[in-house]
PDB file of C-alpha atoms in Angstrom:
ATOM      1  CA  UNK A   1     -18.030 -22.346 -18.548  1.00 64.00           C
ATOM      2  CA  UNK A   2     -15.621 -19.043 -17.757  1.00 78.00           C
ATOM      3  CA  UNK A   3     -12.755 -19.909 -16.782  1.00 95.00           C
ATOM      4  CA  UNK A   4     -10.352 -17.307 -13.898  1.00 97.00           C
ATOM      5  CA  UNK A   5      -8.444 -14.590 -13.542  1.00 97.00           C
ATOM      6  CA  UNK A   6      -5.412 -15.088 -10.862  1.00 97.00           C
ATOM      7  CA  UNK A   7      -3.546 -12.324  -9.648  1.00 97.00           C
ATOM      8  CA  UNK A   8      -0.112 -13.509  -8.997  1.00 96.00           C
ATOM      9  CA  UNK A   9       2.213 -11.984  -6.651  1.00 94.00           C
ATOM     10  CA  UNK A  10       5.810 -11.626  -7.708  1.00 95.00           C
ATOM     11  CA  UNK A  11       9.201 -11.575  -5.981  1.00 95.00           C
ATOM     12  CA  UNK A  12      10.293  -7.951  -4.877  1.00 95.00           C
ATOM     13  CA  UNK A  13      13.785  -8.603  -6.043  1.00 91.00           C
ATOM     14  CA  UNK A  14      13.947 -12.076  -4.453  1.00 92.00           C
ATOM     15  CA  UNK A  15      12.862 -15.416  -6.968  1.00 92.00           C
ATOM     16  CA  UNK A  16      13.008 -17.097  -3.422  1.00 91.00           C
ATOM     17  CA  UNK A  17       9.995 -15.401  -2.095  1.00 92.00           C
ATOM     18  CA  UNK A  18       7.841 -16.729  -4.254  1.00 89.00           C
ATOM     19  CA  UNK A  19       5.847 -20.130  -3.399  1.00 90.00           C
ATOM     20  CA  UNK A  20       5.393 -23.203  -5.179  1.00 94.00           C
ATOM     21  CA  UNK A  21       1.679 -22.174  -6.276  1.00 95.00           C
ATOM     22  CA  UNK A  22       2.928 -19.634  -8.115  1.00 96.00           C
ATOM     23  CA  UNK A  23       5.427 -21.745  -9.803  1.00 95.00           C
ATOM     24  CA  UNK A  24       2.591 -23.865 -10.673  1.00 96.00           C
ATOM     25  CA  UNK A  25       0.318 -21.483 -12.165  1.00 97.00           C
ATOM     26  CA  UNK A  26       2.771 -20.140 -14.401  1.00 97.00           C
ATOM     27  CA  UNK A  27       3.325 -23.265 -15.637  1.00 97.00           C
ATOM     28  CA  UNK A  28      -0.227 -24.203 -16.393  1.00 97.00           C
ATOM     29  CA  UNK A  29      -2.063 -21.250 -16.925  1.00 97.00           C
ATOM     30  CA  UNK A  30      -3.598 -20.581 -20.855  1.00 97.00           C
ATOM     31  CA  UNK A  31      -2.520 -16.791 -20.725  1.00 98.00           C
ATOM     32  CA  UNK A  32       0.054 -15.086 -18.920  1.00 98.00           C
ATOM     33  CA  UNK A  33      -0.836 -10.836 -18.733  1.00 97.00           C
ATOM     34  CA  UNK A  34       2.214  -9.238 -17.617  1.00 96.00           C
ATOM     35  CA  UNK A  35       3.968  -6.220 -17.342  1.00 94.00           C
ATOM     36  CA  UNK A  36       7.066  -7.035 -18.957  1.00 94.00           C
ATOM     37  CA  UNK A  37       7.439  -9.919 -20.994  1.00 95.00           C
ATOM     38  CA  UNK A  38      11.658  -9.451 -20.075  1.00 95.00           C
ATOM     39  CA  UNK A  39      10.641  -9.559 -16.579  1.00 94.00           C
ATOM     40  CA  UNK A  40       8.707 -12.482 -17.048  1.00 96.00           C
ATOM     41  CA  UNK A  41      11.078 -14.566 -18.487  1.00 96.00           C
ATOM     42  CA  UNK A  42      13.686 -14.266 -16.281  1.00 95.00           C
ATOM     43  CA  UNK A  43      11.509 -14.891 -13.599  1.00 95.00           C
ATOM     44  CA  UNK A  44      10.793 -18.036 -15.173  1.00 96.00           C
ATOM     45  CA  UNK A  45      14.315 -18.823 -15.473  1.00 95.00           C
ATOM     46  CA  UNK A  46      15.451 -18.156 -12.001  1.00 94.00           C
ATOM     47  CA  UNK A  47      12.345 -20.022 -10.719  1.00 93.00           C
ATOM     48  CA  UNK A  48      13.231 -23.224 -13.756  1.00 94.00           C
ATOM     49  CA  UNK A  49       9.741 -22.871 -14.216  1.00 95.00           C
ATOM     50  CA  UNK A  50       8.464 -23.599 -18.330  1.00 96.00           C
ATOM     51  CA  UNK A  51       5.498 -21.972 -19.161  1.00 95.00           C
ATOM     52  CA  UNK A  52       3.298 -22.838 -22.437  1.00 95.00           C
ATOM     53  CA  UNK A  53       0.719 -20.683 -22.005  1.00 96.00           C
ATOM     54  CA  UNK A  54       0.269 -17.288 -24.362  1.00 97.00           C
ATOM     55  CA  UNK A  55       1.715 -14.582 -23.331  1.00 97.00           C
ATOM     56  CA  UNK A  56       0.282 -10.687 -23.854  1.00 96.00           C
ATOM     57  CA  UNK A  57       1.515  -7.541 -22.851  1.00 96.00           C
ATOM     58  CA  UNK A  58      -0.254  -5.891 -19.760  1.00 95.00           C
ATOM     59  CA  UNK A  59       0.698  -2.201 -18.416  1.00 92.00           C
ATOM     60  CA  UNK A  60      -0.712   1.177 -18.465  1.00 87.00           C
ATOM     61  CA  UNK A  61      -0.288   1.673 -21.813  1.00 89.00           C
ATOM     62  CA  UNK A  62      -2.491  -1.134 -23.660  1.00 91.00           C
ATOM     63  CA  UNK A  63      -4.728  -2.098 -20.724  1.00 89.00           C
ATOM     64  CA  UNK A  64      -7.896  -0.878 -22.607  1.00 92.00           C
ATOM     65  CA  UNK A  65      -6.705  -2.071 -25.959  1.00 93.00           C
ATOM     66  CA  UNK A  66      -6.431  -6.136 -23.594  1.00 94.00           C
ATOM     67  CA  UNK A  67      -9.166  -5.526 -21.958  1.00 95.00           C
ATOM     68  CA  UNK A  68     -11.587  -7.293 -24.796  1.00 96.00           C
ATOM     69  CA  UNK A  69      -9.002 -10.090 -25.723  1.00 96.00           C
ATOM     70  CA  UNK A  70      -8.919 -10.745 -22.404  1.00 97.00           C
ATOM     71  CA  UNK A  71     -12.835 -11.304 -21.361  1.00 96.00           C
ATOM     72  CA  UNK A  72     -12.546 -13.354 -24.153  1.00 96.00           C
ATOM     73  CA  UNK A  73     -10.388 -15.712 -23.137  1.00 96.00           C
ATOM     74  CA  UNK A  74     -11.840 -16.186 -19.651  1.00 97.00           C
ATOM     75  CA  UNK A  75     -15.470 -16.397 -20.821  1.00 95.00           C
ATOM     76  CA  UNK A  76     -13.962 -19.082 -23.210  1.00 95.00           C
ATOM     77  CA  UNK A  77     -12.690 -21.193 -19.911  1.00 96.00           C
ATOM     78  CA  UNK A  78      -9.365 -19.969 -19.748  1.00 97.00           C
ATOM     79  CA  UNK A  79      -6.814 -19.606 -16.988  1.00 97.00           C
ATOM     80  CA  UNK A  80      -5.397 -16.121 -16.867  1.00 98.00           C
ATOM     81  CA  UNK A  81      -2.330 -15.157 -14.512  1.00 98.00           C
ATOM     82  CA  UNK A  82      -2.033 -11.533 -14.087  1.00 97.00           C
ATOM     83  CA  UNK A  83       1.708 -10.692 -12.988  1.00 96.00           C
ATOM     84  CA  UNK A  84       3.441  -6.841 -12.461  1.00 94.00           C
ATOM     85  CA  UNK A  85       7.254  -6.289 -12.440  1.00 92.00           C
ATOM     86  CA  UNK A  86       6.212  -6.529  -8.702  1.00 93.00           C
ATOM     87  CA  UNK A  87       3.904  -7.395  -5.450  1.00 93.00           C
ATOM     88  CA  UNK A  88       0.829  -7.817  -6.133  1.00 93.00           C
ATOM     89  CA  UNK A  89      -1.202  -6.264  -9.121  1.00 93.00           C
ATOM     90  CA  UNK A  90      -3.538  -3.491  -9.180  1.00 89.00           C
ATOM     91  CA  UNK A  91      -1.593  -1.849  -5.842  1.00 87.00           C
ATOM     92  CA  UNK A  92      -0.641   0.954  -8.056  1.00 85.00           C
ATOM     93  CA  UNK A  93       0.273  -1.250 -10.598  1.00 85.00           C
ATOM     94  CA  UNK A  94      -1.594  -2.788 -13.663  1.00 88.00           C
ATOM     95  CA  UNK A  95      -4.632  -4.729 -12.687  1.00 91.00           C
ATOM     96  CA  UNK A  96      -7.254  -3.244 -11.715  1.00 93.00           C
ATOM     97  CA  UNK A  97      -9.498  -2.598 -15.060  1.00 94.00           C
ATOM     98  CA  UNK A  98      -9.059  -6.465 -15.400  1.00 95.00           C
ATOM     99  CA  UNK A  99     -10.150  -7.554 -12.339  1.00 95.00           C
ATOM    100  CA  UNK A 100     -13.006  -4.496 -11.693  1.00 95.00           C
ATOM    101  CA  UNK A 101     -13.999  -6.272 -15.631  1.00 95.00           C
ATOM    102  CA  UNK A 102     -13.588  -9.738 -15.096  1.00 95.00           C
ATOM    103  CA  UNK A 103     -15.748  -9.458 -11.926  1.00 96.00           C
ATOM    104  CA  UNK A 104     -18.519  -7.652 -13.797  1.00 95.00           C
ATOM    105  CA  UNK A 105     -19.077 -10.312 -16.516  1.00 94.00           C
ATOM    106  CA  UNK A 106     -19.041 -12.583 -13.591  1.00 95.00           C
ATOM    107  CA  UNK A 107     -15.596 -14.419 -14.110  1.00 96.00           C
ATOM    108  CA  UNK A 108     -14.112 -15.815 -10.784  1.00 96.00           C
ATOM    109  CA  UNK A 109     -11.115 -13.751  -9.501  1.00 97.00           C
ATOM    110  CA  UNK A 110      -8.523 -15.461  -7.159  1.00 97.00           C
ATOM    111  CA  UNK A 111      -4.944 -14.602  -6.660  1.00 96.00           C
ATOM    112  CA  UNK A 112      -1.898 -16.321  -5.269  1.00 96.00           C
ATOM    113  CA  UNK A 113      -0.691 -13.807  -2.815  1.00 92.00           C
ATOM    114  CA  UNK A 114       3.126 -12.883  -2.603  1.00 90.00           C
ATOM    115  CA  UNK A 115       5.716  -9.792  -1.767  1.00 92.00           C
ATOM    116  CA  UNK A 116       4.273  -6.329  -1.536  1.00 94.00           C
ATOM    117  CA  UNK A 117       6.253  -3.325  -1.178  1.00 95.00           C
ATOM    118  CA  UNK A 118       3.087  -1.721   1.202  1.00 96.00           C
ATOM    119  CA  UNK A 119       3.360  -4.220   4.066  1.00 95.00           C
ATOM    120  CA  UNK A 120       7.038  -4.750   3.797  1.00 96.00           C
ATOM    121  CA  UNK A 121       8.182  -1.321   4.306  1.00 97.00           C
ATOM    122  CA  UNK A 122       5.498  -1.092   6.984  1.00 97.00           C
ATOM    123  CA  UNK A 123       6.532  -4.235   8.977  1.00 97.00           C
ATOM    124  CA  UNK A 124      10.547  -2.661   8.805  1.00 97.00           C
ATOM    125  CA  UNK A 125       9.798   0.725   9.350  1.00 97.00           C
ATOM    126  CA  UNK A 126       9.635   0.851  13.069  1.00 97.00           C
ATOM    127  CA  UNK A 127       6.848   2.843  12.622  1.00 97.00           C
ATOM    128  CA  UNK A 128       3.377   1.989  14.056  1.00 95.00           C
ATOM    129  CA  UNK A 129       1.589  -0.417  12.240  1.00 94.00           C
ATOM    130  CA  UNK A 130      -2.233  -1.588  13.827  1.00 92.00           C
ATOM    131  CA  UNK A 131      -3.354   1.237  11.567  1.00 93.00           C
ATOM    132  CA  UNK A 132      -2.147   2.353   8.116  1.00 96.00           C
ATOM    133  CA  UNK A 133      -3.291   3.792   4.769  1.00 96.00           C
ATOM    134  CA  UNK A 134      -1.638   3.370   1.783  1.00 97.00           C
ATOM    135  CA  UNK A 135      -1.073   6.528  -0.432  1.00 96.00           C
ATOM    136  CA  UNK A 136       0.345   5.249  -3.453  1.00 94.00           C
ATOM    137  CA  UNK A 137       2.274   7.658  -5.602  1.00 95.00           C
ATOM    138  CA  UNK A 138       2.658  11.438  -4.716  1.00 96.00           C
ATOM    139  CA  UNK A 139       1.978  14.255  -7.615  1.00 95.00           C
ATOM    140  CA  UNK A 140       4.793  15.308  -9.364  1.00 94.00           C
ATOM    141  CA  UNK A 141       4.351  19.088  -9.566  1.00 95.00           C
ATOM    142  CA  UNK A 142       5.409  20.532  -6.490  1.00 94.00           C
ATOM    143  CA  UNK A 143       2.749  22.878  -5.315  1.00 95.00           C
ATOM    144  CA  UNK A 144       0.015  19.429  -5.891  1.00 96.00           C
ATOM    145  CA  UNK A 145       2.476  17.587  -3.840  1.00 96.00           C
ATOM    146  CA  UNK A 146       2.144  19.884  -0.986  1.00 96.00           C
ATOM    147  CA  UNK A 147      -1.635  19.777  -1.219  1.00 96.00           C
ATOM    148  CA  UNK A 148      -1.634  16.115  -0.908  1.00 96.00           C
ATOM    149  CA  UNK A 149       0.423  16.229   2.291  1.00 96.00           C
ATOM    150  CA  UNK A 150      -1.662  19.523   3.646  1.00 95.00           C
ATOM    151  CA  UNK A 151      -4.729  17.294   3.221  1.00 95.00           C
ATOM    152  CA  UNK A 152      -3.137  14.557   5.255  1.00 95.00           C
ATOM    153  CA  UNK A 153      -1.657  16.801   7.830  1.00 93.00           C
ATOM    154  CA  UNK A 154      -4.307  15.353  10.549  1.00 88.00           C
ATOM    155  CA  UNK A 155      -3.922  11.820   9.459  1.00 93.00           C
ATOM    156  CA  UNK A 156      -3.312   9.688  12.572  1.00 91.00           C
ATOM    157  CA  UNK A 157      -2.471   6.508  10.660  1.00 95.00           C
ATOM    158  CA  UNK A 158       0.872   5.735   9.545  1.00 97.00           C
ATOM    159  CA  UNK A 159       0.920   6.544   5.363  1.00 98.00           C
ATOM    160  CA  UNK A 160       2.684   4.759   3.125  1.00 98.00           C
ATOM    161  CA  UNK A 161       3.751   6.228  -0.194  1.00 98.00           C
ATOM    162  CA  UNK A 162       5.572   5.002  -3.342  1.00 96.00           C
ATOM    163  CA  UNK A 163       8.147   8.051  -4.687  1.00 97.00           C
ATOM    164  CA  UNK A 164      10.354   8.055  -7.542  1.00 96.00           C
ATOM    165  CA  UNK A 165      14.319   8.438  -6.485  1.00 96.00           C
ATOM    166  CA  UNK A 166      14.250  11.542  -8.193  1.00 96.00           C
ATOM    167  CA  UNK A 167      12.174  13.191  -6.645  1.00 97.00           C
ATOM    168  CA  UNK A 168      12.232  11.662  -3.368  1.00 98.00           C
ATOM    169  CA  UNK A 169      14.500  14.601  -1.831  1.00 97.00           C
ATOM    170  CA  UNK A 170      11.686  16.926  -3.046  1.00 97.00           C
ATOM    171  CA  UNK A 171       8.939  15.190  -2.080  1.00 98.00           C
ATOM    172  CA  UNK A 172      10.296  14.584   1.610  1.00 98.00           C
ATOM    173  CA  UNK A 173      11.153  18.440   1.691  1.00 97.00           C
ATOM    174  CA  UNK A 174       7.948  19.219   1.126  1.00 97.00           C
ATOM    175  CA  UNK A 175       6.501  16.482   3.339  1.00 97.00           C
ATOM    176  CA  UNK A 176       9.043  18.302   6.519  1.00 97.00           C
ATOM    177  CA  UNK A 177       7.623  21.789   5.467  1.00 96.00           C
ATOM    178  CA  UNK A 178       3.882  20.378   5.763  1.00 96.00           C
ATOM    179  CA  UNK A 179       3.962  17.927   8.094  1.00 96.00           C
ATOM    180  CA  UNK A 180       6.759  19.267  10.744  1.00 95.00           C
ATOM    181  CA  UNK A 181      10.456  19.128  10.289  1.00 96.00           C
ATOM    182  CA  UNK A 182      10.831  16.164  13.470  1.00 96.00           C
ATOM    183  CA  UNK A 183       7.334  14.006  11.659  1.00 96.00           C
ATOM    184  CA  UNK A 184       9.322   9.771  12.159  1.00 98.00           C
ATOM    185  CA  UNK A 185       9.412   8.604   8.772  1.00 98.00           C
ATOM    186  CA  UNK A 186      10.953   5.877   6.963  1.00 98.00           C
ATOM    187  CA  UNK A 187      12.910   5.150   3.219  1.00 98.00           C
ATOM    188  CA  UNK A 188      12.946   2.165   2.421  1.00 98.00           C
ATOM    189  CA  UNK A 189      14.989   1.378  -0.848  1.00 97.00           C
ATOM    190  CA  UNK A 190      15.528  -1.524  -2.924  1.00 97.00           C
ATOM    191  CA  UNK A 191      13.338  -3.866  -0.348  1.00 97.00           C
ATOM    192  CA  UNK A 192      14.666  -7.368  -0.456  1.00 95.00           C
ATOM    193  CA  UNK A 193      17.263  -6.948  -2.797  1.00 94.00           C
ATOM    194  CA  UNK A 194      21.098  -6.547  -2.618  1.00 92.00           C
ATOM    195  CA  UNK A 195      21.352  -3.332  -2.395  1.00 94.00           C
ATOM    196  CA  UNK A 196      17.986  -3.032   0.404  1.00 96.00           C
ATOM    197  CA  UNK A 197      18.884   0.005   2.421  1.00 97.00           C
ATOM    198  CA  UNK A 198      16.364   1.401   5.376  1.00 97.00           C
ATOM    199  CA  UNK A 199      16.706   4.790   6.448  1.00 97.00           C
ATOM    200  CA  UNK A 200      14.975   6.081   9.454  1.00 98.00           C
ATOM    201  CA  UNK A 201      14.496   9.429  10.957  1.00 97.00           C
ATOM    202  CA  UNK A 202      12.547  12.492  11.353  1.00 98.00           C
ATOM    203  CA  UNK A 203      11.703  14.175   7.666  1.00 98.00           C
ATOM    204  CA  UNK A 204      13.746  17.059   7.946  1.00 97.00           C
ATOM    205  CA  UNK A 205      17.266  14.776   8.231  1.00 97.00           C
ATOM    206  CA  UNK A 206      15.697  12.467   5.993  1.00 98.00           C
ATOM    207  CA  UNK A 207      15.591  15.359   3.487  1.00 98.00           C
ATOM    208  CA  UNK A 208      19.398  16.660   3.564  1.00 97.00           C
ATOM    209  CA  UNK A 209      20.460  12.818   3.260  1.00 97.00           C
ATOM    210  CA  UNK A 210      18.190  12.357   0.361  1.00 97.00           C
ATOM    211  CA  UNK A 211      19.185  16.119  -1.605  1.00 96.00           C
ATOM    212  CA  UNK A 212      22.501  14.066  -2.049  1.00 93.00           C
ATOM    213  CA  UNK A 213      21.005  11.944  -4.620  1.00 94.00           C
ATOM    214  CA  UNK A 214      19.290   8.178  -3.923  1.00 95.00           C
ATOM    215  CA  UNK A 215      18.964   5.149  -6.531  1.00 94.00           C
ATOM    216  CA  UNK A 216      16.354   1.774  -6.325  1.00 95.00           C
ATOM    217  CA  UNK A 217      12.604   1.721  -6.042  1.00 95.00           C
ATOM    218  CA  UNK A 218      11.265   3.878  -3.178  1.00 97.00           C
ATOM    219  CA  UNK A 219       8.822   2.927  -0.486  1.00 98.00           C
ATOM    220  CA  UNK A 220       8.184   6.170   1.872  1.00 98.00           C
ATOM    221  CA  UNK A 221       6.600   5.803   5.407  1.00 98.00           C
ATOM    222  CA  UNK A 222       5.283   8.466   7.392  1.00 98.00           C
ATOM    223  CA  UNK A 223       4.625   8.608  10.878  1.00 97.00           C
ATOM    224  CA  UNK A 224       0.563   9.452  11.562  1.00 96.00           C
ATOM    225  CA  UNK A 225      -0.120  13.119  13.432  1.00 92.00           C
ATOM    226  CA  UNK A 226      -0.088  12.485  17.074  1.00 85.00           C
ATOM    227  CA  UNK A 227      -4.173  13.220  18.438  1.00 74.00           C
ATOM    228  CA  UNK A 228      -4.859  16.623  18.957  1.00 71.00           C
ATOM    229  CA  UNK A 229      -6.112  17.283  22.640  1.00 65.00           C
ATOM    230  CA  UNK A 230      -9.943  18.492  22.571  1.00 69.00           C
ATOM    231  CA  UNK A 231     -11.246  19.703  25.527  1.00 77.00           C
ATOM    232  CA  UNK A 232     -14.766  18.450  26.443  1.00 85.00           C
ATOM    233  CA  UNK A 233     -17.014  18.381  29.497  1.00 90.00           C
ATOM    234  CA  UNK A 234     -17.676  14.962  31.037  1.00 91.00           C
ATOM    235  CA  UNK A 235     -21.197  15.400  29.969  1.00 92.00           C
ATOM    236  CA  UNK A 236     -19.706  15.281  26.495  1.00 91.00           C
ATOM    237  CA  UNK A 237     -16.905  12.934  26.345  1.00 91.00           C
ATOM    238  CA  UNK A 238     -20.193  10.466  27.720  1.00 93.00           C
ATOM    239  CA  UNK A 239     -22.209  11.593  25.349  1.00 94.00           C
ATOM    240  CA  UNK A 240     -19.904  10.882  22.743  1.00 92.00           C
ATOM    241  CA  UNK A 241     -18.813   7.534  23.719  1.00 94.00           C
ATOM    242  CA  UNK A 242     -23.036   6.887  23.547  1.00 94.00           C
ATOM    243  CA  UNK A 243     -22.687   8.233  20.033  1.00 93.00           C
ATOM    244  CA  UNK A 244     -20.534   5.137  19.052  1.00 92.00           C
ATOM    245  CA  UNK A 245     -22.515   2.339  21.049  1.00 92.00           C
ATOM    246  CA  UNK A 246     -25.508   3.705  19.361  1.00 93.00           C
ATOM    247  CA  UNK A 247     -23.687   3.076  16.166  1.00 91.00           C
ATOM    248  CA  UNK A 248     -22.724  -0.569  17.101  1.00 92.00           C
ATOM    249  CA  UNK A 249     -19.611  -0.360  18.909  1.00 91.00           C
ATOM    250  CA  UNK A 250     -19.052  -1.908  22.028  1.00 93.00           C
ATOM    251  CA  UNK A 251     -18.365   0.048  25.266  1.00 93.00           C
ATOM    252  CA  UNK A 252     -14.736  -0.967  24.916  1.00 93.00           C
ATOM    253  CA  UNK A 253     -14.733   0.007  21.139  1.00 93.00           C
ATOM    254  CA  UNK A 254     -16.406   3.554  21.683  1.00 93.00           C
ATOM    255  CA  UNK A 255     -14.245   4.473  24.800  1.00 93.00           C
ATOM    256  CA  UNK A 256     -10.944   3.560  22.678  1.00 90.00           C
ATOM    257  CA  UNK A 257     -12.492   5.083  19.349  1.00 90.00           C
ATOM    258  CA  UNK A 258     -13.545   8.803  21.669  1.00 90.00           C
ATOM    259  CA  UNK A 259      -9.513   8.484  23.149  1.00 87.00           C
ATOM    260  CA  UNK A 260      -7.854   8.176  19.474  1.00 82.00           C
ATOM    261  CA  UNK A 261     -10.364  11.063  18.030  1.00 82.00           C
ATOM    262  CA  UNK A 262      -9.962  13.505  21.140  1.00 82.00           C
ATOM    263  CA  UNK A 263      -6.776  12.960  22.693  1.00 79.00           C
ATOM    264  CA  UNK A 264      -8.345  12.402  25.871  1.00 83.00           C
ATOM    265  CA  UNK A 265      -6.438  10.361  28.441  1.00 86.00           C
ATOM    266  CA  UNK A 266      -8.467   6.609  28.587  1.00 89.00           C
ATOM    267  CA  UNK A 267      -9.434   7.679  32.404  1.00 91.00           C
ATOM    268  CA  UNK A 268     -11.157  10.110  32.044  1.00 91.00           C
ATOM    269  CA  UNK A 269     -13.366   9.146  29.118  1.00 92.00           C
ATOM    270  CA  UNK A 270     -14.122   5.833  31.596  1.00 93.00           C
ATOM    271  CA  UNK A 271     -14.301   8.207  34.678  1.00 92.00           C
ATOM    272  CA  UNK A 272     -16.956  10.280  32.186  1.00 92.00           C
ATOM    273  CA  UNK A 273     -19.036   7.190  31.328  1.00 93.00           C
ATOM    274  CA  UNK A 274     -19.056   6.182  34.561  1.00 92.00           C
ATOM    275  CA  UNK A 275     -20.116   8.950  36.131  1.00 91.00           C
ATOM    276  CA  UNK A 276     -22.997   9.534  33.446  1.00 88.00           C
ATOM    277  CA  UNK A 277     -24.758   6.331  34.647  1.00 84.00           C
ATOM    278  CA  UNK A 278     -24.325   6.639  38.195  1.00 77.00           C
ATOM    279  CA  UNK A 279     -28.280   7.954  39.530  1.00 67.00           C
TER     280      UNK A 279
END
C-alpha cells in the first residue's frame, strides 16, 4: 500500500503561524524532504517539536538525483513531508517534480496549508485583489526583464512577482519605463518578520527609493492596466455579450465579462442587450 506525500507549509519568518497539524506531521512523518536541513531544525526547535523521521536534502540542485529515493519510499507506505525555507512548496520553490511524480505513480498528495508570500503581499498591498496572477521570479538580464513586463503591459489583473533585493531597483525601473512611471505598485519586504516593511506607491517613486539599496526577501505587486476603451456599435457590444452566454455564462457573467474586456460603461452594454431583444 503507497503511502503520501504532504506538502507542508512553513512559517514566513513567524514559528507562530504555523498550526498544530504541522507540528504533528513533522513529528510523525517517515521522511522529511526539505530545503535546508539548518532551516529545518530550528524550526523544530522554535516549534519544541522532535522529529524521528529521515531526513534528505530537497532543492533545485538534487531534486532529480531524490526523485527515485523518494517514489521509493512512498510506494513502500511511507509518510513524506515536503517543507521549503518558506510558504508553501512548489510556488517557485522546490516541489513540484515530486508532486507532478508522486501523482503519476498514483501516490496520494495532500498538504497542510500555511504562510505564502503570494497571498500575503496581495492581501497588504492595497492593491486590488478579486483577480490576480502570480508571476514568480523576473529574468535577470535586463533587456529579458523588459520583455516580460512588455508582454504584460495589457494585463488587467494585479501581478505578483518575487525579485531579488539586488536587483529590485532595476527591475522596478524597468517595470516604470514599460508599464508607466504612475502604474500603483507595492514592496513588500521581510513579510511577517521583524524587520516587515511595506512600501506603496506608483513605480517610478518606488524606483528612486529602491536605487538607494533594499535588504530581506522581496514580494513585488503591480497594479493591473486599467481597460482600454473600445468603441463598438450596440449591435456589437449585444452581439458580444451573446458570444459569452453561448459559451455558458450567464447574462450577468457575459455583461460583466464584455465591461472588463472593452471598457464599456455597465449601461450601456445592458442598454445594448436590451435593446437587441426588444421586437
Amino acid at each position: 500500500m503507497s503511502g503520501r506525500l504532504v506538502l507542508g507549509g512553513a512559517p514566513l519568518g513567524q514559528p507562530g503561524d504555523v498550526g498544530p497539524r504541522l507540528r504533528s506531521v513533522m513529528a510523525t512523518a517517515d521522511v522529511l524532504a526539505v530545503e535546508d536541513t539548518r532551516r529545518l531544525h530550528r524550526l523544530a526547535a522554535d516549534l519544541e517539536v522532535t522529529f524521528t523521521g529521515r531526513v534528505v536534502t530537497f532543492h533545485e540542485s538534487v531534486e532529480q538525483a531524490r526523485l527515485p529515493g523518494l517514489l521509493s519510499a512512498l510506494s513502500d507506505g511511507a509518510t513524506v513531508l515536503l517543507l521549503t525555507d518558506a510558504g508553501m512548496p512548489s510556488v517557485s520553490d522546490p516541489g513540484y517534480t515530486l508532486v507532478r511524480a508522486a501523482i503519476d505513480a498514483g501516490i496520494p498528495v495532500t498538504s497542510v496549508p500555511g504562510p505564502s508570500a503570494v497571498t500575503t503581499a496581495l492581501a497588504v498591498s492595497g492593491l486590488p485583489v478579486d483577480r490576480f496572477c502570480f508571476e514568480g521570479f523576473l529574468p535577470r538580464k535586463a533587456g529579458e526583464r523588459r520583455a516580460r513586463f512588455a508582454g504584460l503591459a495589457d494585463e488587467q489583473r494585479t501581478m505578483v512577482f518575487f525579485e531579488s533585493p539586488h536587483r529590485l531597483a532595476d527591475a522596478l525601473a524597468d517595470a516604470a519605463a514599460v508599464l508607466g512611471d504612475d502604474r500603483p505598485a507595492a514592496v513588500c519586504r521581510e513579510l511577517t518578520k521583524t524587520y516587515e516593511e511595506i512600501r506603496r506607491g506608483p513605480l517610478a517613486e518606488l524606483a528612486a527609493w529602491a536605487a538607494e539599496g533594499v535588504k530581506g526577501e522581496i514580494t513585488l505587486v503591480v497594479g493591473g492596466a486599467p481597460p482600454r476603451a473600445v468603441s463598438l456599435t450596440p449591435a456589437e457590444l449585444a452581439a458580444e455579450v451573446a458570444a459569452e452566454e453561448a459559451a455558458g455564462a450567464t447574462r450577468k457573467d457575459a455583461i460583466r465579462a464584455v465591461v472588463e474586456r472593452t471598457g464599456m460603461p455597465r449601461r450601456v452594454v445592458y442598454d445594448a442587450v436590451v435593446a437587441a431583444k426588444s421586437p
